[in-house]
Structures are given as structure tokens and as C-alpha cells.
Amino acid sequence: MKWYLEKLGPEGPTERFPLDEDQPTQVGRGRNCTIRLKDAQMSRLHCLLCFRKGRWEVSDLGSRNGTHCNGRSIKKRQLSPGDVIGLGETRLRLCLESLGPAEAPATEAWKPQSNIAQPASPLAAPTSSAGSTRPGANARGLLGRRYELGRHIHVGSTGAFHEAVDVESGQTVCVKLLAKKLTADETELRRFVRGVRTAAKLGHPNIVQLYRAGHSGPQWWLAMEYVDGPSLQQLIAQFGVGSMLSPGRVLLIAREIAAALEVAYEHQVLHRNIRPDNILLTRGGIAKLSDFTLTRGVVLTTLQHITTSSEVIGDLAYMAPERTDAGGSVDCRSDLYSLGACLYTLLAGRPPFTGRGTVDLIDKIRHEPTTPPSRFNLAVPGPLEGVVLRLLAKSPSDRFASPMDLRKELVRVSRLQGMGS
């Protein structure tokens, strides 16, 4: 394991500073500081970081403008991976990097690798499933002649996720086995293939990188970057929102997913399926958006199964009003609504709307005003609440026009909350 501080800029991480568990780390703009930063709003000796009882602790050293953690002023605070320290105009995120033999450094995880199929040709040749003990694996037990399936991670409405090993590179990857009901139609398969080829081009630190896709017999699969941390849904289910994610952390997640959607927007790609279990956190606290391959045809198929699957009803809670109508017009603002619903859940501890059943829930999504999240969590700051409520506007024209507009507003809110730019 390796600890480091990551300097955050408007476009994401810009610089990293290693931390030594055996040595206190002084941060400031003075010459004698362990980490010296150029920031006129920072004191010469601003704060001290020490590693005690397995955790890092930050202490303000009487600085002129104070030390902040996740947007709140502090004197002393124990830190967790992903926490952000605010010093003047500078933001530093505490990160933990695992350096196991099957894992690449976090800063390089999104880059195409020579031993992985390149985005231009992400589709693997079909393989036989004869004699296999695993779904879609060949006689050697390998999926696509390359991936050895390991532990089961998660089952969603569109497929099952497994940890796997790329036997050619030794790299740990995540393999998704698509639900067969979503690939049974030839037309949808063609759309799926087009979606894979498009998604493979979306290289960004806040997007889970797609490596390869293919089918073994009737079983279609995707191989993608393995993220060594939980989904937001797992955090919500395991610990509860209030004890895990402060509004400052939620704001950082919002900025990172907005950056991911900005890249998708530039490639004219819609996600169509943003929900808490598709937003993953690395051990270092970096948010990554997963599952960019859901085509319009798959969305319509999902809507047709709403009345028979309680899991899909859970997905419905994050759908924009226009997406609850199979004939509705969908664009990037629909994805922004879904992101807003995820942020609302993190802040309020519940989705924006709940219902007694599918019809009741759809009616509320389409017509009922959104209760401000501060009604359930008094710690939610007004500027952040305003962003979330605008994302959840019923009419797409009342939301942010694009992910770029959203990101700019989130930067402004970050400055208001003392989290720098």
C-alpha cells in the first residue's frame, strides 16, 4: 500500500505528493515544508499530517485562513481515503494506492495498455462453451480464451459482474455477463456492438475503461477495468449515508462524474443508466462511472420488464421523467437528472421519490415536486442543494444544458464551500 496526496484542479488531479507513514508531513508555502505549494492564501507553515494507529491525522498549525476537510473548518481531524483537505485555494485529496502485481498505478489505469485489446477493435472472436463449468467459458475454463472468472461481485438488472484474471497479462479485470434476455434479439445485438465500440473510446480517469467484448455461444460478455472499491450503492446499503459521505465528499463525486459525462457528451454518447451501483469508488476515493454500453433498445426492453422485476423498479427511482415513457425524447439532460437523483440519495439517505408500486412511483417522478434534501439532512449547504434540485427539474429545459455547464457550477459551489477551484 502507498499513501499520497493528490492536488486537485478544475479538470481533475494535477500533481501527487507521496506520504511516509514514519515521517510527519508539514504542508505550506514555506521553504522548510515537506510539501511546499505556491498559494498566496496559504500560510508558510499551514498544517501537519501524522500517521497514528493506522490512520492519517491532519492538524492546523495556526494558519491565517484555516484548514478545511471536505469543506468544513477543522483544527484536528482523522482522515479517510478520499477526504479532501482545503488549504487556501488549494485542494489536496488523500489517496491510498494498492501496488499488487496484478494492478496498475492509479494514474495509468485509464490509459490503453499494450497487452489489452485496443478500443478500435474491442470485440473478441466467439468461443465455444462445450465442456465448460462456467457460463460462456471454453473447455479450458477461460472466457473468450483469455479471462478466468473468479469471485462473484454483483448482479444487476442488465447482467452479473465477476472478478477475473486476464491470463495473458496477469491483470485483474471485471467481467460482466450480460443478461440473456437483453441480447436475444438480433437488432439489439447490433446496437449493443455499436455501443461497445463507442464506449471503448471513452478514455478518462473518471470512466471505467472497457477493454474487450465478445460472446461464447449465446453468452455475451464485457471485460473492463477492475475498480478496487465499493459502489455508492454498496456504501449506502452497508453503512448508511449520513455516517459515510459528507456534503463535501458528495460535491467531489459530483464534479468527477460531471467530468466523465463531459467526455461522453463530446463523443455524443449517452449513458442512460446512471444509478448508485454504476458509480464506483477506488480505494483512493476517486469516483468512476461504469456501464456505458446500455443502448436505447436495451432501455426499452428494461422498461417492458418494470412490472416483473423489483430490481428494475429500484432502477426506476433514478430515471428522468421523460425516460419513464418509452417514446420520450432522451438527451444528455436525462443523464444529468439521473446523476442528480444519485446525489440526492447520498445527501438525503433516500431517493428523490418512492412509491407504493410502479404506477405510483412513475406518477411522482413525473408530477410531484421534489422535497429539498435539507429536509432530511440539515448539513446540506444551500448552494449544493440548489444544484441538485436543478438537476431534478421535471422539464429538461429547466436543467443544466450540458455536463460542461454543470461542472462550471460545481466549481463555483466548491469555491463557495472553501474547497478551492
Short mmCIF file of C-alpha atoms in Angstrom, two decimals:
data_model
loop_
_atom_site.label_atom_id
_atom_site.label_comp_id
_atom_site.label_asym_id
_atom_site.label_seq_id
_atom_site.Cartn_x
_atom_site.Cartn_y
_atom_site.Cartn_z
CA MET A 1 0.00 0.00 0.00
CA LYS A 2 1.13 3.53 -0.73
CA TRP A 3 -0.35 6.76 0.61
CA TYR A 4 -0.19 10.04 -1.25
CA LEU A 5 -1.83 13.47 -1.51
CA GLU A 6 -3.32 14.40 -4.85
CA LYS A 7 -3.61 18.07 -5.83
CA LEU A 8 -6.96 18.73 -7.49
CA GLY A 9 -7.54 21.23 -10.29
CA PRO A 10 -10.63 22.23 -12.30
CA GLU A 11 -10.06 19.34 -14.74
CA GLY A 12 -9.10 16.75 -12.09
CA PRO A 13 -5.85 15.65 -10.42
CA THR A 14 -2.76 17.68 -11.44
CA GLU A 15 0.02 16.54 -9.12
CA ARG A 16 0.70 13.95 -6.42
CA PHE A 17 2.85 14.01 -3.29
CA PRO A 18 3.94 10.74 -1.60
CA LEU A 19 3.40 10.36 2.15
CA ASP A 20 5.70 8.46 4.52
CA GLU A 21 3.93 6.78 7.43
CA ASP A 22 7.10 7.08 9.53
CA GLN A 23 7.60 10.81 8.99
CA PRO A 24 5.31 13.77 9.86
CA THR A 25 4.46 15.84 6.79
CA GLN A 26 4.42 19.65 7.00
CA VAL A 27 2.39 21.43 4.31
CA GLY A 28 2.62 25.12 3.46
CA ARG A 29 4.35 27.63 1.24
CA GLY A 30 7.49 27.94 3.33
CA ARG A 31 10.88 26.65 2.22
CA ASN A 32 11.21 24.15 5.05
CA CYS A 33 7.88 22.41 4.44
CA THR A 34 7.82 18.74 3.40
CA ILE A 35 5.22 19.67 0.77
CA ARG A 36 5.74 23.21 -0.47
CA LEU A 37 2.96 24.76 -2.52
CA LYS A 38 2.62 28.08 -4.32
CA ASP A 39 -0.58 29.56 -2.92
CA ALA A 40 -0.74 33.13 -1.65
CA GLN A 41 -3.73 32.28 0.57
CA MET A 42 -1.73 29.56 2.34
CA SER A 43 0.42 30.13 5.43
CA ARG A 44 4.14 29.39 5.35
CA LEU A 45 3.56 26.53 7.78
CA HIS A 46 -0.10 25.67 7.29
CA CYS A 47 -0.85 22.16 8.57
CA LEU A 48 0.74 18.92 9.76
CA LEU A 49 -0.11 15.35 8.76
CA CYS A 50 0.84 12.43 11.03
CA PHE A 51 0.13 8.71 10.75
CA ARG A 52 -1.24 7.35 14.04
CA LYS A 53 -2.89 3.99 14.82
CA GLY A 54 -3.33 3.13 11.15
CA ARG A 55 -4.87 6.47 10.08
CA TRP A 56 -3.65 9.84 8.91
CA GLU A 57 -4.48 12.87 11.04
CA VAL A 58 -4.33 16.50 9.90
CA SER A 59 -3.79 19.38 12.34
CA ASP A 60 -4.00 23.09 11.59
CA LEU A 61 -0.87 24.96 12.69
CA GLY A 62 -2.49 28.32 13.40
CA SER A 63 -2.79 29.18 9.73
CA ARG A 64 -4.12 32.55 8.62
CA ASN A 65 -7.12 31.21 6.61
CA GLY A 66 -7.63 27.93 8.40
CA THR A 67 -7.58 24.29 7.32
CA HIS A 68 -10.68 22.63 5.91
CA CYS A 69 -11.69 18.99 5.47
CA ASN A 70 -14.42 18.23 2.94
CA GLY A 71 -15.46 21.88 3.04
CA ARG A 72 -15.60 22.25 6.84
CA SER A 73 -13.16 24.20 9.01
CA ILE A 74 -11.18 21.95 11.36
CA LYS A 75 -8.43 22.18 13.97
CA LYS A 76 -7.61 18.47 14.02
CA ARG A 77 -9.23 15.62 12.11
CA GLN A 78 -8.65 11.95 11.37
CA LEU A 79 -8.75 11.30 7.63
CA SER A 80 -10.12 8.54 5.42
CA PRO A 81 -9.13 7.81 1.80
CA GLY A 82 -10.90 10.29 -0.46
CA ASP A 83 -11.10 13.10 2.11
CA VAL A 84 -10.11 16.49 0.72
CA ILE A 85 -8.02 18.99 2.66
CA GLY A 86 -8.56 22.66 1.78
CA LEU A 87 -5.59 25.00 2.29
CA GLY A 88 -6.10 28.49 0.90
CA GLU A 89 -7.05 28.00 -2.75
CA THR A 90 -5.51 24.51 -2.85
CA ARG A 91 -7.33 21.19 -2.51
CA LEU A 92 -5.44 18.02 -1.62
CA ARG A 93 -7.13 14.61 -1.64
CA LEU A 94 -5.82 11.75 0.50
CA CYS A 95 -5.40 8.62 -1.63
CA LEU A 96 -4.37 5.04 -0.99
CA GLU A 97 -2.83 3.09 -3.85
CA SER A 98 -2.55 -0.69 -3.90
CA LEU A 99 0.59 -1.95 -5.63
CA GLY A 100 -0.22 -5.63 -6.03
CA PRO A 101 1.30 -7.47 -9.03
CA ALA A 102 -1.99 -7.56 -10.92
CA GLU A 103 -2.75 -3.87 -10.51
CA ALA A 104 -1.53 -0.85 -12.44
CA PRO A 105 -0.77 2.52 -10.79
CA ALA A 106 -3.94 4.56 -10.37
CA THR A 107 -2.73 7.37 -12.61
CA GLU A 108 -2.33 4.97 -15.52
CA ALA A 109 -5.45 2.85 -15.06
CA TRP A 110 -7.37 4.60 -17.82
CA LYS A 111 -4.68 4.51 -20.48
CA PRO A 112 -4.78 1.87 -23.25
CA GLN A 113 -2.32 -0.92 -22.45
CA SER A 114 -0.29 -2.89 -24.94
CA ASN A 115 -1.46 -6.27 -23.64
CA ILE A 116 -5.15 -5.35 -23.79
CA ALA A 117 -7.31 -5.11 -26.90
CA GLN A 118 -7.29 -1.52 -28.16
CA PRO A 119 -10.54 0.48 -28.36
CA ALA A 120 -10.56 0.39 -32.15
CA SER A 121 -11.15 -3.38 -32.04
CA PRO A 122 -12.77 -4.21 -28.70
CA LEU A 123 -14.78 -7.20 -29.92
CA ALA A 124 -13.24 -10.60 -29.36
CA ALA A 125 -13.85 -13.64 -31.52
CA PRO A 126 -16.58 -16.02 -30.30
CA THR A 127 -15.52 -19.10 -28.38
CA SER A 128 -17.14 -22.45 -27.77
CA SER A 129 -18.72 -23.23 -24.42
CA ALA A 130 -18.51 -27.02 -24.77
CA GLY A 131 -17.38 -28.85 -21.65
CA SER A 132 -17.32 -25.73 -19.50
CA THR A 133 -18.19 -25.44 -15.83
CA ARG A 134 -18.71 -21.66 -16.02
CA PRO A 135 -21.23 -19.66 -18.12
CA GLY A 136 -19.74 -18.95 -21.53
CA ALA A 137 -16.28 -20.35 -20.73
CA ASN A 138 -14.46 -22.66 -23.13
CA ALA A 139 -13.10 -26.13 -22.40
CA ARG A 140 -10.07 -24.62 -20.60
CA GLY A 141 -12.40 -22.67 -18.31
CA LEU A 142 -11.47 -19.35 -19.95
CA LEU A 143 -13.96 -16.80 -21.20
CA GLY A 144 -13.03 -15.59 -24.66
CA ARG A 145 -9.87 -17.78 -24.40
CA ARG A 146 -8.48 -15.10 -22.11
CA TYR A 147 -10.38 -14.43 -18.88
CA GLU A 148 -10.55 -16.77 -15.90
CA LEU A 149 -13.63 -15.94 -13.86
CA GLY A 150 -13.22 -15.51 -10.10
CA ARG A 151 -15.50 -14.39 -7.31
CA HIS A 152 -18.97 -13.07 -7.98
CA ILE A 153 -19.24 -9.30 -7.33
CA HIS A 154 -22.76 -8.15 -8.09
CA VAL A 155 -25.93 -8.92 -10.06
CA GLY A 156 -27.82 -6.05 -11.70
CA SER A 157 -30.81 -5.75 -13.98
CA THR A 158 -28.57 -5.96 -17.08
CA GLY A 159 -26.11 -8.65 -16.05
CA ALA A 160 -23.78 -10.25 -13.49
CA PHE A 161 -20.31 -8.96 -12.58
CA HIS A 162 -17.31 -11.15 -11.72
CA GLU A 163 -13.74 -10.52 -10.74
CA ALA A 164 -11.49 -12.19 -13.33
CA VAL A 165 -7.86 -12.56 -14.36
CA ASP A 166 -6.53 -11.82 -17.84
CA VAL A 167 -4.29 -14.87 -18.30
CA GLU A 168 -2.22 -13.12 -20.98
CA SER A 169 -1.26 -10.14 -18.83
CA GLY A 170 -1.94 -11.34 -15.28
CA GLN A 171 -4.09 -8.26 -14.76
CA THR A 172 -7.18 -8.32 -12.56
CA VAL A 173 -10.24 -7.21 -14.54
CA CYS A 174 -14.00 -7.12 -14.10
CA VAL A 175 -16.14 -9.25 -16.43
CA LYS A 176 -19.83 -8.58 -16.94
CA LEU A 177 -22.00 -11.44 -18.20
CA LEU A 178 -24.96 -9.79 -19.90
CA ALA A 179 -28.48 -10.91 -19.06
CA LYS A 180 -29.56 -13.14 -21.95
CA LYS A 181 -32.98 -11.51 -22.20
CA LEU A 182 -31.22 -8.30 -23.30
CA THR A 183 -29.26 -9.91 -26.14
CA ALA A 184 -31.82 -12.34 -27.54
CA ASP A 185 -32.88 -10.08 -30.41
CA GLU A 186 -30.58 -9.68 -33.44
CA THR A 187 -31.38 -5.98 -33.83
CA GLU A 188 -30.47 -5.28 -30.20
CA LEU A 189 -27.24 -7.23 -30.60
CA ARG A 190 -26.18 -4.97 -33.46
CA ARG A 191 -26.97 -1.93 -31.33
CA PHE A 192 -25.03 -3.46 -28.46
CA VAL A 193 -21.96 -4.00 -30.64
CA ARG A 194 -22.10 -0.37 -31.80
CA GLY A 195 -22.40 0.71 -28.18
CA VAL A 196 -19.32 -1.31 -27.20
CA ARG A 197 -17.22 0.22 -29.95
CA THR A 198 -18.28 3.70 -28.92
CA ALA A 199 -17.80 3.12 -25.18
CA ALA A 200 -14.29 1.76 -25.73
CA LYS A 201 -13.21 5.19 -27.00
CA LEU A 202 -14.13 6.96 -23.75
CA GLY A 203 -10.75 7.15 -22.03
CA HIS A 204 -10.84 9.25 -18.85
CA PRO A 205 -9.74 8.82 -15.20
CA ASN A 206 -13.38 9.02 -14.05
CA ILE A 207 -14.70 6.41 -16.52
CA VAL A 208 -14.26 2.67 -16.07
CA GLN A 209 -12.25 1.64 -19.12
CA LEU A 210 -13.77 -1.02 -21.38
CA TYR A 211 -11.15 -3.49 -22.64
CA ARG A 212 -12.84 -6.16 -24.73
CA ALA A 213 -16.24 -7.66 -25.50
CA GLY A 214 -17.43 -10.82 -27.18
CA HIS A 215 -19.63 -13.87 -26.88
CA SER A 216 -19.09 -17.51 -26.04
CA GLY A 217 -22.02 -19.34 -27.52
CA PRO A 218 -25.15 -17.39 -26.54
CA GLN A 219 -23.40 -15.67 -23.60
CA TRP A 220 -22.26 -12.11 -24.31
CA TRP A 221 -19.68 -10.54 -22.02
CA LEU A 222 -17.66 -7.39 -21.39
CA ALA A 223 -14.16 -7.15 -19.88
CA MET A 224 -13.40 -3.85 -18.18
CA GLU A 225 -11.19 -2.11 -15.67
CA TYR A 226 -11.37 -3.56 -12.16
CA VAL A 227 -12.14 -0.93 -9.52
CA ASP A 228 -10.82 -1.92 -6.09
CA GLY A 229 -13.52 -0.22 -4.04
CA PRO A 230 -17.27 -0.21 -3.44
CA SER A 231 -20.10 1.24 -5.47
CA LEU A 232 -22.12 4.07 -3.98
CA GLN A 233 -25.00 1.61 -3.65
CA GLN A 234 -22.85 -0.71 -1.53
CA LEU A 235 -21.85 2.17 0.74
CA ILE A 236 -25.48 3.20 1.16
CA ALA A 237 -26.61 -0.36 1.91
CA GLN A 238 -23.75 -1.22 4.27
CA PHE A 239 -23.17 1.91 6.32
CA GLY A 240 -25.95 4.40 5.70
CA VAL A 241 -25.44 7.73 4.03
CA GLY A 242 -25.05 10.06 7.00
CA SER A 243 -22.13 8.22 8.57
CA MET A 244 -20.12 7.79 5.38
CA LEU A 245 -20.35 10.70 2.96
CA SER A 246 -20.33 14.34 3.96
CA PRO A 247 -21.75 17.00 1.62
CA GLY A 248 -18.15 17.87 0.74
CA ARG A 249 -17.48 14.31 -0.43
CA VAL A 250 -20.73 14.30 -2.38
CA LEU A 251 -19.67 17.54 -4.08
CA LEU A 252 -16.37 15.98 -5.14
CA ILE A 253 -18.12 12.90 -6.51
CA ALA A 254 -20.47 15.19 -8.43
CA ARG A 255 -17.55 17.03 -10.01
CA GLU A 256 -15.81 13.82 -11.04
CA ILE A 257 -18.90 12.22 -12.58
CA ALA A 258 -19.71 15.52 -14.33
CA ALA A 259 -16.21 15.36 -15.85
CA ALA A 260 -16.94 11.81 -17.06
CA LEU A 261 -20.24 12.91 -18.61
CA GLU A 262 -18.49 15.83 -20.29
CA VAL A 263 -16.22 13.40 -22.14
CA ALA A 264 -19.24 11.29 -23.11
CA TYR A 265 -21.03 14.42 -24.34
CA GLU A 266 -18.05 15.34 -26.52
CA HIS A 267 -18.32 11.87 -28.12
CA GLN A 268 -22.12 12.19 -28.43
CA VAL A 269 -22.63 9.24 -26.08
CA LEU A 270 -25.49 8.91 -23.59
CA HIS A 271 -25.12 6.68 -20.54
CA ARG A 272 -28.88 6.06 -19.98
CA ASN A 273 -28.36 4.05 -16.80
CA ILE A 274 -26.74 6.23 -14.12
CA ARG A 275 -27.58 4.97 -10.64
CA PRO A 276 -25.60 4.40 -7.41
CA ASP A 277 -24.38 0.91 -8.36
CA ASN A 278 -22.84 2.29 -11.58
CA ILE A 279 -20.72 4.85 -9.72
CA LEU A 280 -17.67 3.14 -8.22
CA LEU A 281 -15.07 4.44 -5.78
CA THR A 282 -11.43 3.36 -5.84
CA ARG A 283 -9.60 2.79 -2.56
CA GLY A 284 -8.11 6.22 -3.09
CA GLY A 285 -11.60 7.74 -3.18
CA ILE A 286 -11.74 8.53 -6.92
CA ALA A 287 -15.22 8.21 -8.44
CA LYS A 288 -15.60 6.31 -11.72
CA LEU A 289 -18.69 5.93 -13.92
CA SER A 290 -19.29 2.41 -15.21
CA ASP A 291 -21.54 0.64 -17.75
CA PHE A 292 -21.64 2.94 -20.78
CA THR A 293 -22.93 0.23 -23.14
CA LEU A 294 -26.68 0.36 -22.46
CA THR A 295 -28.31 1.08 -25.82
CA ARG A 296 -31.72 2.64 -26.43
CA GLY A 297 -33.08 -0.77 -27.36
CA VAL A 298 -31.94 -2.25 -24.06
CA VAL A 299 -33.55 0.68 -22.23
CA LEU A 300 -36.89 -0.04 -23.91
CA THR A 301 -36.58 -3.73 -23.06
CA THR A 302 -35.86 -2.79 -19.45
CA LEU A 303 -38.98 -0.61 -19.31
CA GLN A 304 -41.04 -3.52 -20.62
CA HIS A 305 -39.85 -5.60 -17.65
CA ILE A 306 -40.57 -2.97 -14.99
CA THR A 307 -43.72 -4.68 -13.73
CA THR A 308 -42.00 -8.06 -13.29
CA SER A 309 -38.71 -7.09 -11.63
CA SER A 310 -38.38 -5.37 -8.26
CA GLU A 311 -34.73 -4.67 -9.12
CA VAL A 312 -35.78 -2.68 -12.18
CA ILE A 313 -38.26 -0.78 -10.01
CA GLY A 314 -35.20 0.24 -7.98
CA ASP A 315 -33.57 1.47 -11.18
CA LEU A 316 -36.71 3.43 -11.99
CA ALA A 317 -36.12 5.70 -8.99
CA TYR A 318 -33.17 7.25 -10.88
CA MET A 319 -34.88 7.68 -14.26
CA ALA A 320 -35.72 11.13 -15.60
CA PRO A 321 -39.45 11.78 -16.18
CA GLU A 322 -39.00 11.58 -19.96
CA ARG A 323 -37.34 8.17 -19.59
CA THR A 324 -40.40 6.70 -17.88
CA ASP A 325 -42.17 6.97 -21.25
CA ALA A 326 -40.86 4.50 -23.85
CA GLY A 327 -41.48 7.12 -26.54
CA GLY A 328 -39.94 10.01 -24.63
CA SER A 329 -37.12 12.11 -26.09
CA VAL A 330 -33.83 11.48 -24.28
CA ASP A 331 -30.61 13.53 -24.37
CA CYS A 332 -27.70 14.42 -22.09
CA ARG A 333 -30.05 16.21 -19.71
CA SER A 334 -31.66 12.85 -18.91
CA ASP A 335 -28.27 11.60 -17.72
CA LEU A 336 -27.88 14.77 -15.66
CA TYR A 337 -31.23 14.07 -13.97
CA SER A 338 -30.07 10.57 -13.05
CA LEU A 339 -26.84 11.97 -11.59
CA GLY A 340 -28.93 14.42 -9.59
CA ALA A 341 -31.05 11.55 -8.24
CA CYS A 342 -27.87 9.74 -7.12
CA LEU A 343 -26.54 12.86 -5.39
CA TYR A 344 -29.91 13.39 -3.71
CA THR A 345 -29.82 9.84 -2.35
CA LEU A 346 -26.35 10.38 -0.91
CA LEU A 347 -27.38 13.63 0.76
CA ALA A 348 -30.87 12.70 1.97
CA GLY A 349 -30.48 8.97 2.65
CA ARG A 350 -33.34 8.14 0.27
CA PRO A 351 -34.13 8.54 -3.45
CA PRO A 352 -35.99 11.70 -4.54
CA PHE A 353 -39.22 9.72 -4.90
CA THR A 354 -40.59 6.47 -3.53
CA GLY A 355 -43.93 4.87 -4.33
CA ARG A 356 -46.27 2.08 -3.36
CA GLY A 357 -45.71 0.49 -6.76
CA THR A 358 -44.57 1.19 -10.29
CA VAL A 359 -47.54 3.32 -11.37
CA ASP A 360 -47.42 5.41 -8.18
CA LEU A 361 -43.64 5.94 -8.48
CA ILE A 362 -43.84 6.98 -12.14
CA ASP A 363 -46.62 9.44 -11.32
CA LYS A 364 -44.50 11.03 -8.59
CA ILE A 365 -41.42 11.24 -10.82
CA ARG A 366 -43.46 12.99 -13.50
CA HIS A 367 -45.58 15.33 -11.37
CA GLU A 368 -44.67 15.59 -7.66
CA PRO A 369 -42.37 18.46 -6.54
CA THR A 370 -39.00 17.35 -5.16
CA THR A 371 -38.60 17.69 -1.40
CA PRO A 372 -35.32 19.58 -0.70
CA PRO A 373 -32.66 17.17 0.65
CA SER A 374 -32.00 19.54 3.55
CA ARG A 375 -35.39 18.46 4.93
CA PHE A 376 -33.74 15.12 5.73
CA ASN A 377 -30.15 16.32 6.31
CA LEU A 378 -29.63 19.76 7.83
CA ALA A 379 -25.92 19.69 6.92
CA VAL A 380 -26.64 20.04 3.19
CA PRO A 381 -25.38 23.51 2.13
CA GLY A 382 -27.76 25.71 0.14
CA PRO A 383 -25.59 26.08 -3.00
CA LEU A 384 -25.16 22.31 -3.36
CA GLU A 385 -28.86 21.74 -2.72
CA GLY A 386 -29.66 24.25 -5.46
CA VAL A 387 -27.55 22.30 -7.96
CA VAL A 388 -29.25 19.00 -7.06
CA LEU A 389 -32.76 20.45 -7.30
CA ARG A 390 -31.97 21.98 -10.68
CA LEU A 391 -30.70 18.62 -11.92
CA LEU A 392 -34.03 17.10 -10.82
CA ALA A 393 -36.22 19.60 -12.67
CA LYS A 394 -39.21 17.91 -14.36
CA SER A 395 -38.58 19.65 -17.69
CA PRO A 396 -35.21 19.07 -19.38
CA SER A 397 -35.16 22.75 -20.39
CA ASP A 398 -35.01 23.72 -16.69
CA ARG A 399 -31.92 21.58 -16.01
CA PHE A 400 -28.31 22.36 -16.90
CA ALA A 401 -27.95 22.41 -20.68
CA SER A 402 -24.85 20.21 -20.71
CA PRO A 403 -22.31 18.50 -18.42
CA MET A 404 -19.95 21.44 -19.05
CA ASP A 405 -22.48 23.86 -17.58
CA LEU A 406 -22.94 21.58 -14.59
CA ARG A 407 -19.20 21.26 -13.98
CA LYS A 408 -18.72 25.04 -14.08
CA GLU A 409 -21.46 25.49 -11.48
CA LEU A 410 -19.93 22.78 -9.29
CA VAL A 411 -16.58 24.57 -9.43
CA ARG A 412 -18.32 27.76 -8.31
CA VAL A 413 -20.04 25.92 -5.45
CA SER A 414 -16.71 24.37 -4.44
CA ARG A 415 -15.21 27.82 -4.08
CA LEU A 416 -18.18 28.96 -2.00
CA GLN A 417 -17.67 25.95 0.27
CA GLY A 418 -13.97 26.73 0.71
CA MET A 419 -12.82 23.75 -1.34
CA GLY A 420 -10.77 25.72 -3.87
CA SER A 421 -11.15 25.50 -7.64
#
